[in-house]
Amino acid sequence: MKALISILSEPHFYIINKIWDELEDNFGVKKIKDIFPYPHFTWNISGNKLENIEEILLNKISILEPFEVQTSGLGIFTGDRNVLYVPIKLSRKLYAYHKYIWEIYEDKSQNVEYYSPEEWFPHITLASEDINRENIGNIVSYLSKRQLNFKIKINSISLIDETELGFNIIKTFNFKMK
């Protein structure tokens, strides 16, 4: 599986890493950090058959301009696999960039439908896999005291690949510098 992500810029990279460390120290929750230790949000996930995708992404992403995303609060995806996250407000620019990226990928692979422009819910994952009914209440209570409203500058997109040990960054594509 391959994915396109934006790794958070400082100081937000540090802030989310610190929260991950606190969740590990206080609740034993560390799976997200073990899988991919870079605070980020995901643009798209697809299969592995992406011919010439690096060259295509280099040409398509280098024309995008840096922008900011706004986060607000704390959220939970429920179901078989709970996910605790910081929601990202879907601004017009973020939606337009996401749609543009979706269309690049659409011709090259099988997209995961919940990353489609109609379904996508941008977020920064704080915990998944090792949260459950027994610990989620205490974790939410702990994090509810936090101010999680950030303006985060986004200036690149990274292509990552899943391995047996987690995810690796294949290449980072920088946006056009102003």
mmCIF file with all atom_site columns, C-alpha atoms in Angstrom:
data_model
loop_
_atom_site.group_PDB
_atom_site.id
_atom_site.type_symbol
_atom_site.label_atom_id
_atom_site.label_alt_id
_atom_site.label_comp_id
_atom_site.label_asym_id
_atom_site.label_entity_id
_atom_site.label_seq_id
_atom_site.pdbx_PDB_ins_code
_atom_site.Cartn_x
_atom_site.Cartn_y
_atom_site.Cartn_z
_atom_site.occupancy
_atom_site.B_iso_or_equiv
_atom_site.pdbx_formal_charge
_atom_site.auth_seq_id
_atom_site.auth_comp_id
_atom_site.auth_asym_id
_atom_site.auth_atom_id
_atom_site.pdbx_PDB_model_num
ATOM 1   C CA . MET A 1 1   ? 0.000   0.000  0.000   1.00 0.00 ? 1   MET A CA 1
ATOM 2   C CA . LYS A 1 2   ? 1.172   3.511  -0.807  1.00 0.00 ? 2   LYS A CA 1
ATOM 3   C CA . ALA A 1 3   ? -0.122  6.790  0.586   1.00 0.00 ? 3   ALA A CA 1
ATOM 4   C CA . LEU A 1 4   ? 0.283   10.515 0.176   1.00 0.00 ? 4   LEU A CA 1
ATOM 5   C CA . ILE A 1 5   ? 0.684   12.436 3.413   1.00 0.00 ? 5   ILE A CA 1
ATOM 6   C CA . SER A 1 6   ? 1.740   15.836 4.670   1.00 0.00 ? 6   SER A CA 1
ATOM 7   C CA . ILE A 1 7   ? 4.111   15.649 7.613   1.00 0.00 ? 7   ILE A CA 1
ATOM 8   C CA . LEU A 1 8   ? 3.415   18.429 10.087  1.00 0.00 ? 8   LEU A CA 1
ATOM 9   C CA . SER A 1 9   ? 5.766   21.388 10.266  1.00 0.00 ? 9   SER A CA 1
ATOM 10  C CA . GLU A 1 10  ? 7.266   22.662 13.513  1.00 0.00 ? 10  GLU A CA 1
ATOM 11  C CA . PRO A 1 11  ? 6.191   23.391 16.183  1.00 0.00 ? 11  PRO A CA 1
ATOM 12  C CA . HIS A 1 12  ? 3.209   21.097 15.512  1.00 0.00 ? 12  HIS A CA 1
ATOM 13  C CA . PHE A 1 13  ? 5.383   18.104 14.677  1.00 0.00 ? 13  PHE A CA 1
ATOM 14  C CA . TYR A 1 14  ? 6.880   18.429 18.169  1.00 0.00 ? 14  TYR A CA 1
ATOM 15  C CA . ILE A 1 15  ? 3.491   19.055 19.857  1.00 0.00 ? 15  ILE A CA 1
ATOM 16  C CA . ILE A 1 16  ? 1.877   15.921 18.394  1.00 0.00 ? 16  ILE A CA 1
ATOM 17  C CA . ASN A 1 17  ? 5.005   13.849 19.127  1.00 0.00 ? 17  ASN A CA 1
ATOM 18  C CA . LYS A 1 18  ? 4.853   15.057 22.727  1.00 0.00 ? 18  LYS A CA 1
ATOM 19  C CA . ILE A 1 19  ? 1.189   13.994 22.965  1.00 0.00 ? 19  ILE A CA 1
ATOM 20  C CA . TRP A 1 20  ? 2.115   10.574 21.531  1.00 0.00 ? 20  TRP A CA 1
ATOM 21  C CA . ASP A 1 21  ? 4.857   10.260 24.185  1.00 0.00 ? 21  ASP A CA 1
ATOM 22  C CA . GLU A 1 22  ? 2.417   11.227 26.955  1.00 0.00 ? 22  GLU A CA 1
ATOM 23  C CA . LEU A 1 23  ? -0.159  8.696  25.731  1.00 0.00 ? 23  LEU A CA 1
ATOM 24  C CA . GLU A 1 24  ? 2.514   6.012  25.761  1.00 0.00 ? 24  GLU A CA 1
ATOM 25  C CA . ASP A 1 25  ? 3.817   6.990  29.216  1.00 0.00 ? 25  ASP A CA 1
ATOM 26  C CA . ASN A 1 26  ? 0.393   7.393  30.847  1.00 0.00 ? 26  ASN A CA 1
ATOM 27  C CA . PHE A 1 27  ? -1.754  4.812  29.035  1.00 0.00 ? 27  PHE A CA 1
ATOM 28  C CA . GLY A 1 28  ? 0.587   2.433  27.191  1.00 0.00 ? 28  GLY A CA 1
ATOM 29  C CA . VAL A 1 29  ? -0.820  3.652  23.858  1.00 0.00 ? 29  VAL A CA 1
ATOM 30  C CA . LYS A 1 30  ? 1.915   3.685  21.242  1.00 0.00 ? 30  LYS A CA 1
ATOM 31  C CA . LYS A 1 31  ? 0.815   1.738  18.173  1.00 0.00 ? 31  LYS A CA 1
ATOM 32  C CA . ILE A 1 32  ? 0.451   4.781  15.885  1.00 0.00 ? 32  ILE A CA 1
ATOM 33  C CA . LYS A 1 33  ? 3.956   5.942  16.768  1.00 0.00 ? 33  LYS A CA 1
ATOM 34  C CA . ASP A 1 34  ? 5.372   2.459  16.169  1.00 0.00 ? 34  ASP A CA 1
ATOM 35  C CA . ILE A 1 35  ? 3.721   2.172  12.749  1.00 0.00 ? 35  ILE A CA 1
ATOM 36  C CA . PHE A 1 36  ? 4.695   5.607  11.415  1.00 0.00 ? 36  PHE A CA 1
ATOM 37  C CA . PRO A 1 37  ? 6.540   7.966  13.776  1.00 0.00 ? 37  PRO A CA 1
ATOM 38  C CA . TYR A 1 38  ? 5.859   11.203 11.864  1.00 0.00 ? 38  TYR A CA 1
ATOM 39  C CA . PRO A 1 39  ? 2.858   13.344 12.840  1.00 0.00 ? 39  PRO A CA 1
ATOM 40  C CA . HIS A 1 40  ? 0.910   13.881 9.635   1.00 0.00 ? 40  HIS A CA 1
ATOM 41  C CA . PHE A 1 41  ? -2.417  13.852 7.860   1.00 0.00 ? 41  PHE A CA 1
ATOM 42  C CA . THR A 1 42  ? -3.228  11.595 4.925   1.00 0.00 ? 42  THR A CA 1
ATOM 43  C CA . TRP A 1 43  ? -4.373  12.816 1.514   1.00 0.00 ? 43  TRP A CA 1
ATOM 44  C CA . ASN A 1 44  ? -4.909  9.437  -0.123  1.00 0.00 ? 44  ASN A CA 1
ATOM 45  C CA . ILE A 1 45  ? -4.172  5.723  0.141   1.00 0.00 ? 45  ILE A CA 1
ATOM 46  C CA . SER A 1 46  ? -3.941  3.375  -2.822  1.00 0.00 ? 46  SER A CA 1
ATOM 47  C CA . GLY A 1 47  ? -2.638  0.042  -4.034  1.00 0.00 ? 47  GLY A CA 1
ATOM 48  C CA . ASN A 1 48  ? 0.944   -0.552 -5.085  1.00 0.00 ? 48  ASN A CA 1
ATOM 49  C CA . LYS A 1 49  ? 0.555   -0.331 -8.866  1.00 0.00 ? 49  LYS A CA 1
ATOM 50  C CA . LEU A 1 50  ? 1.610   3.273  -9.351  1.00 0.00 ? 50  LEU A CA 1
ATOM 51  C CA . GLU A 1 51  ? 3.716   3.414  -12.488 1.00 0.00 ? 51  GLU A CA 1
ATOM 52  C CA . ASN A 1 52  ? 5.780   6.595  -12.896 1.00 0.00 ? 52  ASN A CA 1
ATOM 53  C CA . ILE A 1 53  ? 4.014   8.087  -9.880  1.00 0.00 ? 53  ILE A CA 1
ATOM 54  C CA . GLU A 1 54  ? 7.137   9.831  -8.540  1.00 0.00 ? 54  GLU A CA 1
ATOM 55  C CA . GLU A 1 55  ? 7.696   11.703 -11.799 1.00 0.00 ? 55  GLU A CA 1
ATOM 56  C CA . ILE A 1 56  ? 4.004   12.572 -12.070 1.00 0.00 ? 56  ILE A CA 1
ATOM 57  C CA . LEU A 1 57  ? 3.875   13.818 -8.478  1.00 0.00 ? 57  LEU A CA 1
ATOM 58  C CA . LEU A 1 58  ? 7.042   15.869 -8.922  1.00 0.00 ? 58  LEU A CA 1
ATOM 59  C CA . ASN A 1 59  ? 5.462   17.733 -11.832 1.00 0.00 ? 59  ASN A CA 1
ATOM 60  C CA . LYS A 1 60  ? 1.989   18.073 -10.323 1.00 0.00 ? 60  LYS A CA 1
ATOM 61  C CA . ILE A 1 61  ? 2.834   18.924 -6.710  1.00 0.00 ? 61  ILE A CA 1
ATOM 62  C CA . SER A 1 62  ? 5.626   21.407 -7.413  1.00 0.00 ? 62  SER A CA 1
ATOM 63  C CA . ILE A 1 63  ? 3.049   23.878 -8.782  1.00 0.00 ? 63  ILE A CA 1
ATOM 64  C CA . LEU A 1 64  ? 1.040   23.958 -5.537  1.00 0.00 ? 64  LEU A CA 1
ATOM 65  C CA . GLU A 1 65  ? 1.582   26.820 -3.119  1.00 0.00 ? 65  GLU A CA 1
ATOM 66  C CA . PRO A 1 66  ? 2.093   26.426 0.631   1.00 0.00 ? 66  PRO A CA 1
ATOM 67  C CA . PHE A 1 67  ? -1.009  27.041 2.737   1.00 0.00 ? 67  PHE A CA 1
ATOM 68  C CA . GLU A 1 68  ? -2.288  26.634 6.286   1.00 0.00 ? 68  GLU A CA 1
ATOM 69  C CA . VAL A 1 69  ? -4.720  24.143 7.747   1.00 0.00 ? 69  VAL A CA 1
ATOM 70  C CA . GLN A 1 70  ? -6.751  24.840 10.872  1.00 0.00 ? 70  GLN A CA 1
ATOM 71  C CA . THR A 1 71  ? -7.384  22.178 13.518  1.00 0.00 ? 71  THR A CA 1
ATOM 72  C CA . SER A 1 72  ? -10.025 22.239 16.198  1.00 0.00 ? 72  SER A CA 1
ATOM 73  C CA . GLY A 1 73  ? -10.679 19.970 19.145  1.00 0.00 ? 73  GLY A CA 1
ATOM 74  C CA . LEU A 1 74  ? -10.654 16.228 19.520  1.00 0.00 ? 74  LEU A CA 1
ATOM 75  C CA . GLY A 1 75  ? -12.615 13.519 17.690  1.00 0.00 ? 75  GLY A CA 1
ATOM 76  C CA . ILE A 1 76  ? -13.201 9.773  17.722  1.00 0.00 ? 76  ILE A CA 1
ATOM 77  C CA . PHE A 1 77  ? -13.901 7.410  14.835  1.00 0.00 ? 77  PHE A CA 1
ATOM 78  C CA . THR A 1 78  ? -15.922 4.593  16.385  1.00 0.00 ? 78  THR A CA 1
ATOM 79  C CA . GLY A 1 79  ? -16.548 1.037  15.283  1.00 0.00 ? 79  GLY A CA 1
ATOM 80  C CA . ASP A 1 80  ? -14.361 -2.045 15.206  1.00 0.00 ? 80  ASP A CA 1
ATOM 81  C CA . ARG A 1 81  ? -11.233 0.101  15.213  1.00 0.00 ? 81  ARG A CA 1
ATOM 82  C CA . ASN A 1 82  ? -11.398 3.245  17.331  1.00 0.00 ? 82  ASN A CA 1
ATOM 83  C CA . VAL A 1 83  ? -9.286  6.194  16.234  1.00 0.00 ? 83  VAL A CA 1
ATOM 84  C CA . LEU A 1 84  ? -8.654  9.257  18.366  1.00 0.00 ? 84  LEU A CA 1
ATOM 85  C CA . TYR A 1 85  ? -7.751  12.305 16.287  1.00 0.00 ? 85  TYR A CA 1
ATOM 86  C CA . VAL A 1 86  ? -7.493  16.069 15.906  1.00 0.00 ? 86  VAL A CA 1
ATOM 87  C CA . PRO A 1 87  ? -9.914  17.178 13.147  1.00 0.00 ? 87  PRO A CA 1
ATOM 88  C CA . ILE A 1 88  ? -8.704  19.470 10.368  1.00 0.00 ? 88  ILE A CA 1
ATOM 89  C CA . LYS A 1 89  ? -11.177 22.038 9.085   1.00 0.00 ? 89  LYS A CA 1
ATOM 90  C CA . LEU A 1 90  ? -11.907 21.390 5.407   1.00 0.00 ? 90  LEU A CA 1
ATOM 91  C CA . SER A 1 91  ? -11.233 24.818 3.894   1.00 0.00 ? 91  SER A CA 1
ATOM 92  C CA . ARG A 1 92  ? -11.841 25.603 0.222   1.00 0.00 ? 92  ARG A CA 1
ATOM 93  C CA . LYS A 1 93  ? -8.117  25.475 -0.512  1.00 0.00 ? 93  LYS A CA 1
ATOM 94  C CA . LEU A 1 94  ? -7.629  22.159 1.288   1.00 0.00 ? 94  LEU A CA 1
ATOM 95  C CA . TYR A 1 95  ? -10.629 20.696 -0.562  1.00 0.00 ? 95  TYR A CA 1
ATOM 96  C CA . ALA A 1 96  ? -9.333  21.977 -3.923  1.00 0.00 ? 96  ALA A CA 1
ATOM 97  C CA . TYR A 1 97  ? -5.851  20.546 -3.295  1.00 0.00 ? 97  TYR A CA 1
ATOM 98  C CA . HIS A 1 98  ? -7.316  17.237 -2.173  1.00 0.00 ? 98  HIS A CA 1
ATOM 99  C CA . LYS A 1 99  ? -9.526  16.980 -5.250  1.00 0.00 ? 99  LYS A CA 1
ATOM 100 C CA . TYR A 1 100 ? -6.522  17.778 -7.459  1.00 0.00 ? 100 TYR A CA 1
ATOM 101 C CA . ILE A 1 101 ? -4.457  15.050 -5.758  1.00 0.00 ? 101 ILE A CA 1
ATOM 102 C CA . TRP A 1 102 ? -7.347  12.574 -5.945  1.00 0.00 ? 102 TRP A CA 1
ATOM 103 C CA . GLU A 1 103 ? -7.571  13.142 -9.697  1.00 0.00 ? 103 GLU A CA 1
ATOM 104 C CA . ILE A 1 104 ? -3.814  12.534 -10.125 1.00 0.00 ? 104 ILE A CA 1
ATOM 105 C CA . TYR A 1 105 ? -4.119  9.227  -8.281  1.00 0.00 ? 105 TYR A CA 1
ATOM 106 C CA . GLU A 1 106 ? -7.441  8.294  -9.865  1.00 0.00 ? 106 GLU A CA 1
ATOM 107 C CA . ASP A 1 107 ? -5.788  7.493  -13.192 1.00 0.00 ? 107 ASP A CA 1
ATOM 108 C CA . LYS A 1 108 ? -2.922  5.547  -11.635 1.00 0.00 ? 108 LYS A CA 1
ATOM 109 C CA . SER A 1 109 ? -4.335  3.201  -9.027  1.00 0.00 ? 109 SER A CA 1
ATOM 110 C CA . GLN A 1 110 ? -7.211  1.947  -7.006  1.00 0.00 ? 110 GLN A CA 1
ATOM 111 C CA . ASN A 1 111 ? -8.093  4.686  -4.567  1.00 0.00 ? 111 ASN A CA 1
ATOM 112 C CA . VAL A 1 112 ? -9.547  3.879  -1.175  1.00 0.00 ? 112 VAL A CA 1
ATOM 113 C CA . GLU A 1 113 ? -13.071 5.299  -1.374  1.00 0.00 ? 113 GLU A CA 1
ATOM 114 C CA . TYR A 1 114 ? -13.125 6.976  2.032   1.00 0.00 ? 114 TYR A CA 1
ATOM 115 C CA . TYR A 1 115 ? -10.364 9.238  0.746   1.00 0.00 ? 115 TYR A CA 1
ATOM 116 C CA . SER A 1 116 ? -12.563 10.421 -2.142  1.00 0.00 ? 116 SER A CA 1
ATOM 117 C CA . PRO A 1 117 ? -13.368 14.164 -2.139  1.00 0.00 ? 117 PRO A CA 1
ATOM 118 C CA . GLU A 1 118 ? -16.949 13.369 -1.067  1.00 0.00 ? 118 GLU A CA 1
ATOM 119 C CA . GLU A 1 119 ? -15.920 11.162 1.868   1.00 0.00 ? 119 GLU A CA 1
ATOM 120 C CA . TRP A 1 120 ? -12.529 12.482 3.023   1.00 0.00 ? 120 TRP A CA 1
ATOM 121 C CA . PHE A 1 121 ? -12.283 13.678 6.610   1.00 0.00 ? 121 PHE A CA 1
ATOM 122 C CA . PRO A 1 122 ? -8.816  15.202 7.148   1.00 0.00 ? 122 PRO A CA 1
ATOM 123 C CA . HIS A 1 123 ? -7.362  14.587 10.594  1.00 0.00 ? 123 HIS A CA 1
ATOM 124 C CA . ILE A 1 124 ? -4.206  14.034 12.616  1.00 0.00 ? 124 ILE A CA 1
ATOM 125 C CA . THR A 1 125 ? -4.286  10.649 14.345  1.00 0.00 ? 125 THR A CA 1
ATOM 126 C CA . LEU A 1 126 ? -3.373  10.648 18.024  1.00 0.00 ? 126 LEU A CA 1
ATOM 127 C CA . ALA A 1 127 ? -4.123  6.989  18.776  1.00 0.00 ? 127 ALA A CA 1
ATOM 128 C CA . SER A 1 128 ? -5.483  3.911  17.039  1.00 0.00 ? 128 SER A CA 1
ATOM 129 C CA . GLU A 1 129 ? -5.219  0.130  17.221  1.00 0.00 ? 129 GLU A CA 1
ATOM 130 C CA . ASP A 1 130 ? -4.396  0.034  20.949  1.00 0.00 ? 130 ASP A CA 1
ATOM 131 C CA . ILE A 1 131 ? -7.269  2.164  22.242  1.00 0.00 ? 131 ILE A CA 1
ATOM 132 C CA . ASN A 1 132 ? -10.430 0.415  23.382  1.00 0.00 ? 132 ASN A CA 1
ATOM 133 C CA . ARG A 1 133 ? -13.522 0.780  25.553  1.00 0.00 ? 133 ARG A CA 1
ATOM 134 C CA . GLU A 1 134 ? -11.439 0.261  28.681  1.00 0.00 ? 134 GLU A CA 1
ATOM 135 C CA . ASN A 1 135 ? -8.922  3.077  28.120  1.00 0.00 ? 135 ASN A CA 1
ATOM 136 C CA . ILE A 1 136 ? -10.552 5.528  25.724  1.00 0.00 ? 136 ILE A CA 1
ATOM 137 C CA . GLY A 1 137 ? -12.553 7.374  28.409  1.00 0.00 ? 137 GLY A CA 1
ATOM 138 C CA . ASN A 1 138 ? -9.461  8.106  30.490  1.00 0.00 ? 138 ASN A CA 1
ATOM 139 C CA . ILE A 1 139 ? -7.498  9.150  27.404  1.00 0.00 ? 139 ILE A CA 1
ATOM 140 C CA . VAL A 1 140 ? -10.243 11.529 26.230  1.00 0.00 ? 140 VAL A CA 1
ATOM 141 C CA . SER A 1 141 ? -10.514 12.978 29.743  1.00 0.00 ? 141 SER A CA 1
ATOM 142 C CA . TYR A 1 142 ? -6.745  13.493 29.820  1.00 0.00 ? 142 TYR A CA 1
ATOM 143 C CA . LEU A 1 143 ? -6.658  15.182 26.393  1.00 0.00 ? 143 LEU A CA 1
ATOM 144 C CA . SER A 1 144 ? -9.803  17.266 26.966  1.00 0.00 ? 144 SER A CA 1
ATOM 145 C CA . LYS A 1 145 ? -7.756  19.727 28.992  1.00 0.00 ? 145 LYS A CA 1
ATOM 146 C CA . ARG A 1 146 ? -5.565  20.386 25.947  1.00 0.00 ? 146 ARG A CA 1
ATOM 147 C CA . GLN A 1 147 ? -5.825  23.262 23.520  1.00 0.00 ? 147 GLN A CA 1
ATOM 148 C CA . LEU A 1 148 ? -5.788  21.514 20.151  1.00 0.00 ? 148 LEU A CA 1
ATOM 149 C CA . ASN A 1 149 ? -6.591  24.481 17.915  1.00 0.00 ? 149 ASN A CA 1
ATOM 150 C CA . PHE A 1 150 ? -3.629  24.974 15.585  1.00 0.00 ? 150 PHE A CA 1
ATOM 151 C CA . LYS A 1 151 ? -2.791  26.734 12.349  1.00 0.00 ? 151 LYS A CA 1
ATOM 152 C CA . ILE A 1 152 ? -0.320  24.465 10.594  1.00 0.00 ? 152 ILE A CA 1
ATOM 153 C CA . LYS A 1 153 ? 1.690   25.436 7.526   1.00 0.00 ? 153 LYS A CA 1
ATOM 154 C CA . ILE A 1 154 ? 1.664   22.774 4.817   1.00 0.00 ? 154 ILE A CA 1
ATOM 155 C CA . ASN A 1 155 ? 4.464   23.017 2.265   1.00 0.00 ? 155 ASN A CA 1
ATOM 156 C CA . SER A 1 156 ? 5.026   19.461 1.018   1.00 0.00 ? 156 SER A CA 1
ATOM 157 C CA . ILE A 1 157 ? 3.499   16.075 0.352   1.00 0.00 ? 157 ILE A CA 1
ATOM 158 C CA . SER A 1 158 ? 5.336   12.796 0.938   1.00 0.00 ? 158 SER A CA 1
ATOM 159 C CA . LEU A 1 159 ? 4.831   9.488  -0.820  1.00 0.00 ? 159 LEU A CA 1
ATOM 160 C CA . ILE A 1 160 ? 5.078   6.620  1.654   1.00 0.00 ? 160 ILE A CA 1
ATOM 161 C CA . ASP A 1 161 ? 5.071   2.854  1.259   1.00 0.00 ? 161 ASP A CA 1
ATOM 162 C CA . GLU A 1 162 ? 3.995   0.134  3.677   1.00 0.00 ? 162 GLU A CA 1
ATOM 163 C CA . THR A 1 163 ? 6.503   -2.540 4.646   1.00 0.00 ? 163 THR A CA 1
ATOM 164 C CA . GLU A 1 164 ? 6.324   -5.421 7.112   1.00 0.00 ? 164 GLU A CA 1
ATOM 165 C CA . LEU A 1 165 ? 7.689   -3.111 9.817   1.00 0.00 ? 165 LEU A CA 1
ATOM 166 C CA . GLY A 1 166 ? 5.517   -0.072 9.134   1.00 0.00 ? 166 GLY A CA 1
ATOM 167 C CA . PHE A 1 167 ? 5.730   2.775  6.653   1.00 0.00 ? 167 PHE A CA 1
ATOM 168 C CA . ASN A 1 168 ? 8.746   4.366  4.968   1.00 0.00 ? 168 ASN A CA 1
ATOM 169 C CA . ILE A 1 169 ? 9.003   7.699  3.206   1.00 0.00 ? 169 ILE A CA 1
ATOM 170 C CA . ILE A 1 170 ? 9.827   7.147  -0.473  1.00 0.00 ? 170 ILE A CA 1
ATOM 171 C CA . LYS A 1 171 ? 10.077  10.800 -1.487  1.00 0.00 ? 171 LYS A CA 1
ATOM 172 C CA . THR A 1 172 ? 8.939   14.230 -0.331  1.00 0.00 ? 172 THR A CA 1
ATOM 173 C CA . PHE A 1 173 ? 7.638   16.699 -2.910  1.00 0.00 ? 173 PHE A CA 1
ATOM 174 C CA . ASN A 1 174 ? 7.924   20.350 -1.926  1.00 0.00 ? 174 ASN A CA 1
ATOM 175 C CA . PHE A 1 175 ? 5.350   22.910 -2.922  1.00 0.00 ? 175 PHE A CA 1
ATOM 176 C CA . LYS A 1 176 ? 6.320   25.916 -5.007  1.00 0.00 ? 176 LYS A CA 1
ATOM 177 C CA . MET A 1 177 ? 8.180   28.490 -2.946  1.00 0.00 ? 177 MET A CA 1
ATOM 178 C CA . LYS A 1 178 ? 6.730   31.982 -3.058  1.00 0.00 ? 178 LYS A CA 1
#
